[in-house]
């Protein structure tokens, strides 16, 4: 089973700051098989990025994804109040599909 | 606009079978993969399995012995059965559509989720 390790566990930032979230994968995967989701309390996750770097429909360009192999990054260039949430990476490269444990982006 | 809605009992007794249905509205269930994901309270996400509209399935090995996912194209629904449940199966259960375009796979649509509690 492929393990995804996200860091940091919690990121405390102020609106307007840049957020950089890491997702490390236990074995190399094609970037096609890495996605990022945002989850707010009481809501279902929402797709942000697929294929490591492709923004989903309606996702603003302050969200960007990058990386390859075993190291992937989600960057939020300038945090808006609605961006404070938990973010999960997920891999589809090998069954079982697995998620990272999440990074919580909280208001400092 | 395609929407997903989970339905089923919110309380299941230990050792019994959890049964949930996801109804797809606003679009066809055909030509897509459909999946179940769960999230224990305060914890992360766990993929349970998926089904193609034609009926082929893929399950998480950690749950495979207890899970059955089925599809009813005539009703535009797919379902989850999880047998021999314990308190560890208490979670919010989500249904989701799997989008597969070329090499890309991702969950592009999610239901709102339904909390299932296992307790006597």
Coordinates of N, CA and C in Angstrom, one line a residue:
Chain A
X1 N 0.8 -1.2 0.0 CA 0.0 0.0 0.0 C 0.9 1.2 0.0
X2 N 0.5 2.2 -0.9 CA 1.3 3.5 -0.9 C 0.8 4.4 0.2
X3 N 1.8 4.9 1.0 CA 1.5 5.8 2.1 C 1.8 7.2 1.7
X4 N 0.9 8.1 2.0 CA 1.1 9.5 1.7 C 1.3 10.3 3.0
X5 N 2.4 11.0 3.2 CA 2.6 11.7 4.4 C 2.6 13.2 4.1
X6 N 1.7 13.9 4.7 CA 1.5 15.3 4.5 C 2.2 16.1 5.6
X7 N 2.8 17.2 5.2 CA 3.4 18.1 6.2 C 3.2 19.6 5.8
X8 N 3.2 20.5 6.8 CA 3.0 20.1 8.2 C 1.6 19.6 8.6
X9 N 1.4 19.2 9.8 CA 0.1 18.8 10.2 C -0.8 20.0 10.3
X10 N -0.3 21.1 10.8 CA -1.1 22.3 10.9 C -0.2 23.5 10.4
X11 N -0.8 24.4 9.7 CA -0.1 25.5 9.2 C -0.9 26.8 9.7
X12 N -0.3 27.6 10.5 CA -1.0 28.8 11.0 C -0.5 30.0 10.3
X13 N -1.4 30.6 9.5 CA -1.0 31.7 8.7 C -2.1 32.8 8.7
X14 N -1.7 34.0 8.2 CA -2.7 35.1 8.2 C -3.2 35.2 6.8
X15 N -4.4 35.8 6.6 CA -5.0 36.1 5.3 C -3.9 36.9 4.5
X16 N -3.8 36.6 3.2 CA -2.8 37.3 2.4 C -1.5 36.6 2.3
X17 N -1.2 35.7 3.3 CA 0.1 35.0 3.2 C 0.0 33.8 2.3
X18 N 1.2 33.3 2.0 CA 1.4 32.2 1.1 C 1.4 30.9 1.9
X19 N 0.7 29.9 1.4 CA 0.7 28.6 2.1 C 1.4 27.5 1.2
X20 N 2.3 26.7 1.7 CA 2.9 25.7 1.0 C 2.7 24.4 1.7
X21 N 2.0 23.4 1.1 CA 1.7 22.2 1.7 C 2.4 21.0 1.0
X22 N 3.0 20.1 1.7 CA 3.8 19.0 1.1 C 3.0 17.7 1.2
X23 N 3.2 16.9 0.2 CA 2.7 15.5 0.2 C 3.8 14.6 -0.3
X24 N 4.3 13.7 0.6 CA 5.4 12.8 0.2 C 4.8 11.4 0.1
X25 N 5.1 10.8 -1.0 CA 4.6 9.5 -1.4 C 5.6 8.4 -1.2
X26 N 5.2 7.3 -0.6 CA 6.2 6.2 -0.2 C 6.8 5.5 -1.3
X27 N 6.2 5.6 -2.5 CA 6.9 5.0 -3.7 C 6.4 5.9 -4.9
X28 N 7.3 6.0 -5.9 CA 7.1 6.9 -7.0 C 5.8 6.6 -7.7
X29 N 5.1 7.6 -8.0 CA 3.9 7.5 -8.8 C 3.9 8.5 -10.0
X30 N 3.2 8.2 -11.0 CA 3.0 9.2 -12.1 C 2.3 10.4 -11.6
X31 N 2.7 11.5 -12.0 CA 2.0 12.8 -11.5 C 0.5 12.8 -12.0
X32 N 0.2 11.9 -13.0 CA -1.2 11.9 -13.4 C -2.1 11.4 -12.3
X33 N -1.5 10.7 -11.3 CA -2.3 10.0 -10.3 C -2.4 10.6 -9.0
X34 N -2.1 12.0 -8.9 CA -2.1 12.7 -7.6 C -3.1 13.8 -7.7
X35 N -3.9 13.8 -6.7 CA -4.9 14.9 -6.6 C -4.9 15.5 -5.2
X36 N -5.5 16.7 -5.2 CA -5.6 17.5 -3.9 C -7.1 17.9 -3.7
X37 N -7.5 17.8 -2.4 CA -8.9 18.1 -2.1 C -8.9 19.1 -0.9
X38 N -9.9 19.9 -0.8 CA -10.1 20.8 0.3 C -11.4 20.4 1.0
X39 N -11.3 20.3 2.3 CA -12.5 20.0 3.1 C -12.7 21.0 4.2
X40 N -13.9 21.6 4.3 CA -14.3 22.5 5.3 C -15.2 21.7 6.3
X41 N -15.2 22.2 7.6 CA -16.0 21.5 8.6 C -17.4 21.2 8.2
X42 N -17.9 20.0 8.3 CA -19.3 19.6 8.0 C -19.5 19.5 6.5
X43 N -18.5 19.6 5.7 CA -18.7 19.5 4.2 C -17.9 18.3 3.7
X44 N -18.4 17.9 2.5 CA -17.6 16.9 1.7 C -16.3 17.5 1.2
X45 N -15.3 16.7 0.9 CA -14.2 17.2 0.2 C -14.5 17.8 -1.1
X46 N -13.7 18.7 -1.6 CA -13.9 19.3 -2.9 C -12.6 19.2 -3.7
X47 N -12.7 18.8 -4.9 CA -11.5 18.6 -5.8 C -10.9 20.0 -6.1
X48 N -9.6 20.1 -5.9 CA -8.9 21.3 -6.2 C -8.0 21.1 -7.4
X49 N -7.1 20.0 -7.4 CA -6.1 19.8 -8.3 C -6.1 18.3 -8.7
X50 N -6.0 18.0 -10.0 CA -5.8 16.6 -10.4 C -4.6 16.6 -11.3
X51 N -4.0 15.4 -11.5 CA -2.8 15.2 -12.3 C -1.7 16.1 -11.7
X52 N -1.7 16.3 -10.4 CA -0.6 17.0 -9.7 C -0.6 18.5 -9.9
X53 N -1.1 19.0 -11.1 CA -0.9 20.4 -11.4 C -2.1 21.0 -12.2
X54 N -3.1 20.3 -12.4 CA -4.3 20.8 -13.2 C -5.4 21.2 -12.2
X55 N -5.7 22.5 -12.4 CA -6.8 23.0 -11.5 C -8.2 22.5 -12.0
X56 N -9.0 22.1 -11.0 CA -10.3 21.6 -11.4 C -11.2 22.8 -11.8
X57 N -12.3 22.5 -12.4 CA -13.2 23.6 -12.9 C -13.6 24.5 -11.7
X58 N -13.5 25.8 -11.9 CA -13.9 26.8 -11.0 C -12.9 27.1 -9.8
X59 N -11.8 26.4 -9.8 CA -10.8 26.7 -8.8 C -9.9 27.9 -9.2
X60 N -9.8 28.9 -8.3 CA -9.1 30.1 -8.6 C -7.6 29.8 -8.8
X61 N -6.9 30.7 -9.6 CA -5.5 30.4 -9.9 C -4.6 30.7 -8.8
X62 N -5.1 31.1 -7.6 CA -4.1 31.2 -6.5 C -3.8 29.8 -6.0
X63 N -4.5 28.8 -6.4 CA -4.2 27.4 -6.1 C -3.3 26.8 -7.2
X64 N -2.2 26.3 -6.8 CA -1.4 25.6 -7.8 C -0.8 24.4 -7.2
X65 N -0.6 23.4 -8.1 CA 0.1 22.1 -7.6 C 1.3 21.8 -8.5
X66 N 2.3 21.2 -7.9 CA 3.5 20.8 -8.6 C 4.1 19.6 -8.0
X67 N 5.1 19.1 -8.6 CA 5.8 17.9 -8.1 C 5.8 16.7 -9.0
X68 N 6.6 15.7 -8.7 CA 6.6 14.5 -9.5 C 7.3 13.4 -8.6
X69 N 7.1 12.2 -9.0 CA 7.7 11.1 -8.3 C 7.2 10.8 -7.0
X70 N 7.9 11.3 -5.9 CA 7.5 11.1 -4.6 C 7.2 12.3 -3.8
X71 N 7.4 13.5 -4.4 CA 7.3 14.8 -3.7 C 6.3 15.7 -4.5
X72 N 5.3 16.1 -3.8 CA 4.3 16.9 -4.4 C 3.9 18.1 -3.5
X73 N 3.5 19.2 -4.1 CA 3.3 20.4 -3.3 C 2.0 21.1 -3.8
X74 N 1.2 21.6 -2.8 CA 0.1 22.4 -3.1 C 0.4 23.8 -2.6
X75 N 0.3 24.8 -3.4 CA 0.6 26.2 -3.0 C -0.7 27.0 -3.1
X76 N -0.9 27.8 -2.1 CA -2.0 28.8 -2.2 C -1.3 30.1 -2.1
X77 N -1.3 30.9 -3.2 CA -0.4 32.1 -3.3 C -0.7 33.2 -2.3
X78 N -2.0 33.3 -2.0 CA -2.5 34.4 -1.1 C -3.7 33.9 -0.5
X79 N -3.7 33.7 0.8 CA -4.8 33.1 1.5 C -6.0 34.0 1.6
X80 N -7.1 33.5 1.2 CA -8.4 34.3 1.4 C -9.1 33.6 2.6
X81 N -10.0 34.3 3.3 CA -10.6 33.8 4.5 C -11.3 32.4 4.2
X82 N -11.8 32.2 3.0 CA -12.5 30.9 2.7 C -11.5 29.8 2.5
X83 N -10.2 30.1 2.5 CA -9.3 29.0 2.2 C -8.8 28.3 3.4
X84 N -9.2 28.7 4.6 CA -8.8 28.1 5.8 C -9.6 26.8 6.0
X85 N -9.0 25.7 5.9 CA -9.6 24.4 5.8 C -8.6 23.3 6.0
X86 N -9.0 22.0 5.8 CA -8.1 20.9 5.8 C -7.9 20.5 4.3
X87 N -6.7 20.2 4.0 CA -6.3 19.8 2.6 C -5.7 18.4 2.6
X88 N -6.2 17.6 1.7 CA -5.8 16.2 1.6 C -5.2 15.9 0.2
X89 N -4.1 15.2 0.1 CA -3.6 14.7 -1.1 C -4.1 13.2 -1.3
X90 N -4.1 12.7 -2.5 CA -4.6 11.4 -2.7 C -3.9 10.8 -3.9
X91 N -3.6 9.5 -3.9 CA -3.0 8.9 -5.0 C -3.9 7.8 -5.6
X92 N -3.9 7.7 -7.0 CA -4.6 6.7 -7.7 C -3.7 5.8 -8.4
X93 N -2.4 5.8 -8.1 CA -1.5 5.1 -8.9 C -1.4 3.6 -8.7
X94 N -1.9 3.2 -7.5 CA -1.8 1.9 -7.1 C -3.0 1.6 -6.1
X95 N -3.6 0.4 -6.3 CA -4.7 0.1 -5.4 C -4.1 -0.6 -4.1
X96 N -4.6 -0.2 -3.0 CA -5.7 0.6 -2.7 C -5.4 2.1 -2.8
X97 N -6.4 2.9 -3.4 CA -6.2 4.3 -3.4 C -6.1 4.8 -2.0
X98 N -5.2 5.7 -1.7 CA -4.9 6.2 -0.4 C -4.8 7.7 -0.3
X99 N -5.2 8.2 0.9 CA -5.1 9.7 1.1 C -4.0 9.9 2.2
X100 N -3.5 11.2 2.1 CA -2.7 11.6 3.2 C -3.5 11.9 4.4
X101 N -2.9 12.2 5.5 CA -3.6 12.4 6.8 C -4.2 13.8 6.9
X102 N -3.8 14.7 6.0 CA -4.4 16.0 5.9 C -3.5 17.1 6.5
X103 N -3.6 18.3 6.0 CA -2.9 19.5 6.6 C -4.0 20.5 6.9
X104 N -4.1 20.9 8.1 CA -5.0 21.9 8.5 C -4.4 23.3 8.3
X105 N -5.0 24.2 7.5 CA -4.6 25.5 7.4 C -5.5 26.4 8.3
X106 N -4.9 26.9 9.3 CA -5.7 27.7 10.3 C -5.3 29.2 10.3
X107 N -6.2 30.0 10.8 CA -5.9 31.4 10.9 C -5.0 31.7 12.1
X108 N -3.9 32.4 11.8 CA -3.0 32.7 12.9 C -3.5 33.9 13.7
Chain B
X1 N -27.3 19.7 -13.7 CA -26.2 19.6 -12.8 C -26.3 18.2 -12.0
X2 N -25.3 17.4 -12.1 CA -25.3 16.1 -11.5 C -25.1 16.3 -10.0
X3 N -25.9 15.6 -9.2 CA -25.8 15.6 -7.8 C -25.9 14.1 -7.3
X4 N -25.2 13.9 -6.1 CA -25.2 12.6 -5.5 C -25.8 12.7 -4.1
X5 N -26.6 11.7 -3.7 CA -27.2 11.8 -2.4 C -27.2 10.4 -1.8
X6 N -26.5 10.3 -0.6 CA -26.5 9.1 0.2 C -27.8 8.9 1.0
X7 N -28.2 7.7 1.1 CA -29.3 7.4 2.0 C -29.1 6.0 2.7
X8 N -29.8 5.9 3.8 CA -29.6 4.6 4.6 C -29.7 4.9 6.1
X9 N -29.8 3.8 6.8 CA -29.9 4.0 8.3 C -28.7 4.7 8.9
X10 N -29.0 5.5 9.9 CA -27.9 6.2 10.6 C -27.4 5.5 11.8
X11 N -28.0 4.4 12.1 CA -27.6 3.6 13.3 C -27.7 2.1 12.9
X12 N -26.6 1.4 13.2 CA -26.5 0.0 12.9 C -25.9 -0.7 14.1
X13 N -26.5 -1.9 14.4 CA -26.0 -2.6 15.6 C -24.7 -3.4 15.2
X14 N -23.8 -3.5 16.2 CA -22.6 -4.3 16.0 C -23.0 -5.7 15.5
X15 N -22.1 -6.2 14.6 CA -22.2 -7.5 13.9 C -23.2 -7.5 12.8
X16 N -24.0 -6.4 12.6 CA -25.0 -6.4 11.5 C -24.4 -5.8 10.3
X17 N -25.2 -5.7 9.2 CA -24.7 -5.2 7.9 C -25.2 -3.7 7.7
X18 N -24.2 -2.9 7.4 CA -24.4 -1.5 7.0 C -24.8 -1.5 5.5
X19 N -25.9 -0.8 5.2 CA -26.4 -0.7 3.8 C -26.7 0.7 3.5
X20 N -26.0 1.2 2.5 CA -26.2 2.6 2.0 C -26.5 2.6 0.5
X21 N -27.2 3.6 0.0 CA -27.5 3.8 -1.4 C -27.1 5.2 -1.8
X22 N -26.5 5.3 -2.9 CA -26.2 6.7 -3.5 C -27.1 6.8 -4.8
X23 N -27.9 7.9 -4.8 CA -28.7 8.2 -5.9 C -28.1 9.3 -6.7
X24 N -27.9 9.0 -8.0 CA -27.3 10.0 -8.9 C -28.5 10.7 -9.7
X25 N -28.6 12.0 -9.5 CA -29.6 12.8 -10.2 C -29.0 13.8 -11.1
X26 N -29.7 14.2 -12.1 CA -29.2 15.2 -13.1 C -28.3 14.7 -14.1
X27 N -28.1 13.4 -14.1 CA -27.2 12.8 -15.1 C -27.2 11.3 -15.1
X28 N -26.6 10.7 -16.0 CA -26.6 9.2 -16.1 C -25.5 8.6 -15.3
X29 N -25.8 7.4 -14.7 CA -24.7 6.7 -14.0 C -23.8 5.9 -15.0
X30 N -24.2 5.9 -16.3 CA -23.5 5.1 -17.3 C -22.2 5.8 -17.6
X31 N -21.2 5.0 -18.0 CA -19.9 5.4 -18.5 C -19.0 6.1 -17.4
X32 N -19.3 5.8 -16.1 CA -18.5 6.4 -15.1 C -18.2 5.3 -14.1
X33 N -17.1 5.5 -13.3 CA -16.8 4.8 -12.1 C -17.4 5.5 -10.9
X34 N -17.9 4.8 -9.9 CA -18.5 5.3 -8.7 C -17.9 4.7 -7.5
X35 N -17.7 5.5 -6.5 CA -16.9 5.1 -5.3 C -17.6 5.4 -4.0
X36 N -17.1 4.7 -3.0 CA -17.5 5.0 -1.6 C -16.2 5.3 -0.8
X37 N -16.3 6.3 0.0 CA -15.2 6.8 0.9 C -15.8 7.1 2.2
X38 N -15.0 6.8 3.3 CA -15.5 7.1 4.6 C -14.6 7.9 5.4
X39 N -15.1 8.5 6.5 CA -14.3 9.4 7.3 C -14.8 9.2 8.8
X40 N -14.0 8.5 9.6 CA -14.4 8.5 11.0 C -14.4 9.9 11.6
X41 N -15.2 10.1 12.6 CA -15.3 11.4 13.2 C -13.9 12.0 13.6
X42 N -13.6 13.2 13.1 CA -12.3 13.8 13.5 C -11.1 13.2 12.8
X43 N -11.3 12.3 11.9 CA -10.1 11.6 11.3 C -10.1 11.9 9.8
X44 N -9.2 11.2 9.1 CA -9.0 11.3 7.7 C -9.9 10.5 6.9
X45 N -9.6 10.5 5.6 CA -10.4 9.8 4.6 C -9.9 8.4 4.2
X46 N -10.8 7.5 4.0 CA -10.4 6.1 3.7 C -11.3 5.7 2.5
X47 N -10.6 5.3 1.4 CA -11.3 4.8 0.2 C -11.8 3.4 0.5
X48 N -13.0 3.1 0.2 CA -13.6 1.8 0.4 C -13.6 0.9 -0.8
X49 N -13.9 1.5 -2.0 CA -13.9 0.8 -3.2 C -14.7 1.5 -4.3
X50 N -14.6 1.0 -5.5 CA -15.4 1.6 -6.6 C -16.1 0.5 -7.5
X51 N -17.0 1.0 -8.2 CA -17.7 0.1 -9.2 C -17.8 0.9 -10.5
X52 N -17.6 0.2 -11.6 CA -17.9 0.7 -12.9 C -19.4 0.5 -13.2
X53 N -20.0 1.3 -14.1 CA -21.4 1.2 -14.3 C -21.8 -0.2 -14.8
X54 N -20.8 -0.8 -15.4 CA -21.0 -2.2 -16.0 C -21.0 -3.3 -14.9
X55 N -20.5 -2.9 -13.7 CA -20.6 -3.8 -12.6 C -19.2 -4.3 -12.1
X56 N -18.1 -4.0 -12.8 CA -16.8 -4.4 -12.3 C -16.4 -3.6 -11.1
X57 N -15.7 -4.2 -10.2 CA -15.5 -3.6 -8.9 C -14.0 -3.7 -8.5
X58 N -13.6 -2.8 -7.6 CA -12.3 -2.8 -7.0 C -12.4 -2.4 -5.5
X59 N -12.0 -3.2 -4.6 CA -12.2 -2.9 -3.2 C -10.8 -2.7 -2.5
X60 N -10.9 -1.9 -1.4 CA -9.7 -1.8 -0.5 C -9.5 -3.1 0.2
X61 N -8.3 -3.7 0.1 CA -8.1 -5.0 0.7 C -8.4 -5.0 2.2
X62 N -8.2 -3.9 2.8 CA -8.5 -3.9 4.3 C -9.9 -4.1 4.6
X63 N -10.8 -4.0 3.7 CA -12.3 -4.1 3.9 C -12.9 -5.2 3.0
X64 N -12.1 -5.7 2.1 CA -12.6 -6.5 1.0 C -13.5 -7.7 1.4
X65 N -13.1 -8.3 2.5 CA -13.9 -9.5 3.0 C -15.3 -9.1 3.4
X66 N -15.5 -7.9 3.7 CA -16.8 -7.4 4.3 C -17.6 -6.5 3.3
X67 N -17.0 -6.1 2.2 CA -17.6 -5.1 1.4 C -18.2 -5.7 0.1
X68 N -19.4 -5.1 -0.2 CA -20.0 -5.4 -1.6 C -20.5 -4.1 -2.1
X69 N -20.1 -3.7 -3.3 CA -20.6 -2.5 -3.9 C -21.4 -3.0 -5.2
X70 N -22.6 -2.5 -5.4 CA -23.4 -2.9 -6.5 C -24.0 -1.7 -7.2
X71 N -24.5 -1.9 -8.4 CA -25.0 -0.8 -9.2 C -26.4 -1.2 -9.8
X72 N -27.3 -0.3 -9.8 CA -28.6 -0.5 -10.5 C -28.8 0.6 -11.5
X73 N -28.4 0.4 -12.7 CA -28.5 1.4 -13.7 C -29.9 1.9 -14.0
X74 N -30.9 1.0 -13.8 CA -32.3 1.4 -14.1 C -32.8 2.4 -13.1
X75 N -32.2 2.4 -11.9 CA -32.6 3.4 -10.9 C -31.5 4.5 -10.7
X76 N -30.5 4.4 -11.5 CA -29.4 5.4 -11.4 C -28.8 5.5 -10.0
X77 N -28.6 4.3 -9.4 CA -28.1 4.2 -8.1 C -27.0 3.2 -8.0
X78 N -26.1 3.4 -7.0 CA -25.2 2.3 -6.6 C -25.2 2.2 -5.1
X79 N -24.8 1.1 -4.6 CA -25.0 0.8 -3.2 C -23.8 0.2 -2.5
X80 N -23.7 0.3 -1.2 CA -22.6 -0.2 -0.4 C -23.2 -1.1 0.7
X81 N -22.7 -2.3 0.8 CA -23.0 -3.2 2.0 C -21.7 -3.5 2.7
X82 N -21.7 -3.3 4.0 CA -20.5 -3.6 4.8 C -21.0 -4.5 5.9
X83 N -20.5 -5.7 6.0 CA -21.0 -6.7 6.9 C -20.2 -6.7 8.2
X84 N -20.7 -7.4 9.2 CA -20.1 -7.6 10.5 C -19.5 -6.3 11.1
X85 N -20.2 -5.3 11.1 CA -19.7 -4.0 11.5 C -19.4 -3.9 13.0
X86 N -18.4 -3.1 13.3 CA -18.0 -2.8 14.7 C -18.0 -1.3 14.9
X87 N -17.7 -0.9 16.1 CA -17.7 0.6 16.4 C -16.6 1.2 15.5
X88 N -15.6 0.5 15.1 CA -14.6 1.1 14.2 C -15.1 1.5 12.8
X89 N -16.3 1.0 12.5 CA -16.9 1.4 11.2 C -17.8 2.6 11.3
X90 N -17.9 3.2 12.5 CA -18.6 4.5 12.7 C -17.9 5.6 11.9
X91 N -18.6 6.2 11.0 CA -18.0 7.2 10.1 C -19.0 7.9 9.3
X92 N -18.6 9.0 8.7 CA -19.4 9.6 7.7 C -19.0 8.9 6.4
X93 N -20.0 8.4 5.7 CA -19.8 7.7 4.4 C -20.2 8.6 3.3
X94 N -19.3 8.8 2.3 CA -19.5 9.6 1.2 C -19.6 8.7 -0.1
X95 N -20.4 9.1 -1.0 CA -20.4 8.5 -2.3 C -19.8 9.6 -3.2
X96 N -19.1 9.1 -4.3 CA -18.4 10.1 -5.2 C -18.3 9.5 -6.6
X97 N -18.3 10.4 -7.5 CA -18.0 10.0 -8.9 C -16.5 10.0 -9.2
X98 N -16.1 9.0 -9.9 CA -14.7 9.0 -10.3 C -14.6 9.4 -11.7
X99 N -13.8 10.4 -12.0 CA -13.6 10.9 -13.3 C -12.3 10.2 -13.8
X100 N -12.4 9.6 -15.0 CA -11.2 9.1 -15.6 C -11.1 9.6 -17.0
X101 N -10.1 10.5 -17.2 CA -9.8 11.1 -18.5 C -8.4 10.8 -18.9
X102 N -8.2 10.0 -19.9 CA -6.8 9.6 -20.3 C -6.2 8.9 -19.0
X103 N -5.0 9.4 -18.6 CA -4.3 8.9 -17.4 C -4.8 9.5 -16.1
X104 N -5.7 10.5 -16.2 CA -6.1 11.2 -15.0 C -7.3 10.5 -14.3
X105 N -7.2 10.3 -13.0 CA -8.3 9.8 -12.2 C -8.5 10.8 -11.1
X106 N -9.7 11.0 -10.7 CA -10.0 11.9 -9.6 C -11.4 11.8 -9.2
X107 N -11.8 12.2 -8.0 CA -13.1 12.3 -7.5 C -13.6 13.7 -7.8
X108 N -14.5 13.8 -8.8 CA -14.9 15.2 -9.2 C -16.2 15.6 -8.6
X109 N -17.0 14.7 -8.1 CA -18.3 15.0 -7.5 C -18.5 14.2 -6.2
X110 N -18.9 14.8 -5.2 CA -19.1 14.1 -3.9 C -20.6 14.3 -3.4
X111 N -21.1 13.3 -2.8 CA -22.3 13.5 -2.0 C -22.0 14.3 -0.8
X112 N -23.1 14.7 0.0 CA -22.9 15.4 1.2 C -22.4 14.6 2.4
X113 N -22.6 13.3 2.2 CA -22.1 12.4 3.3 C -23.2 12.0 4.2
X114 N -23.2 10.9 4.8 CA -24.1 10.4 5.8 C -23.4 9.8 7.0
X115 N -23.7 10.2 8.2 CA -23.1 9.6 9.4 C -23.8 8.3 9.7
X116 N -23.0 7.3 9.8 CA -23.5 6.0 10.3 C -22.8 5.6 11.6
X117 N -23.5 5.4 12.6 CA -23.0 5.1 13.9 C -23.3 3.6 14.2
X118 N -22.3 2.9 14.6 CA -22.4 1.5 15.0 C -22.5 1.4 16.5
X119 N -23.7 1.0 17.0 CA -23.9 1.0 18.5 C -25.1 0.1 18.8
X120 N -25.1 -0.5 19.9 CA -26.2 -1.3 20.3 C -27.2 -0.5 21.0

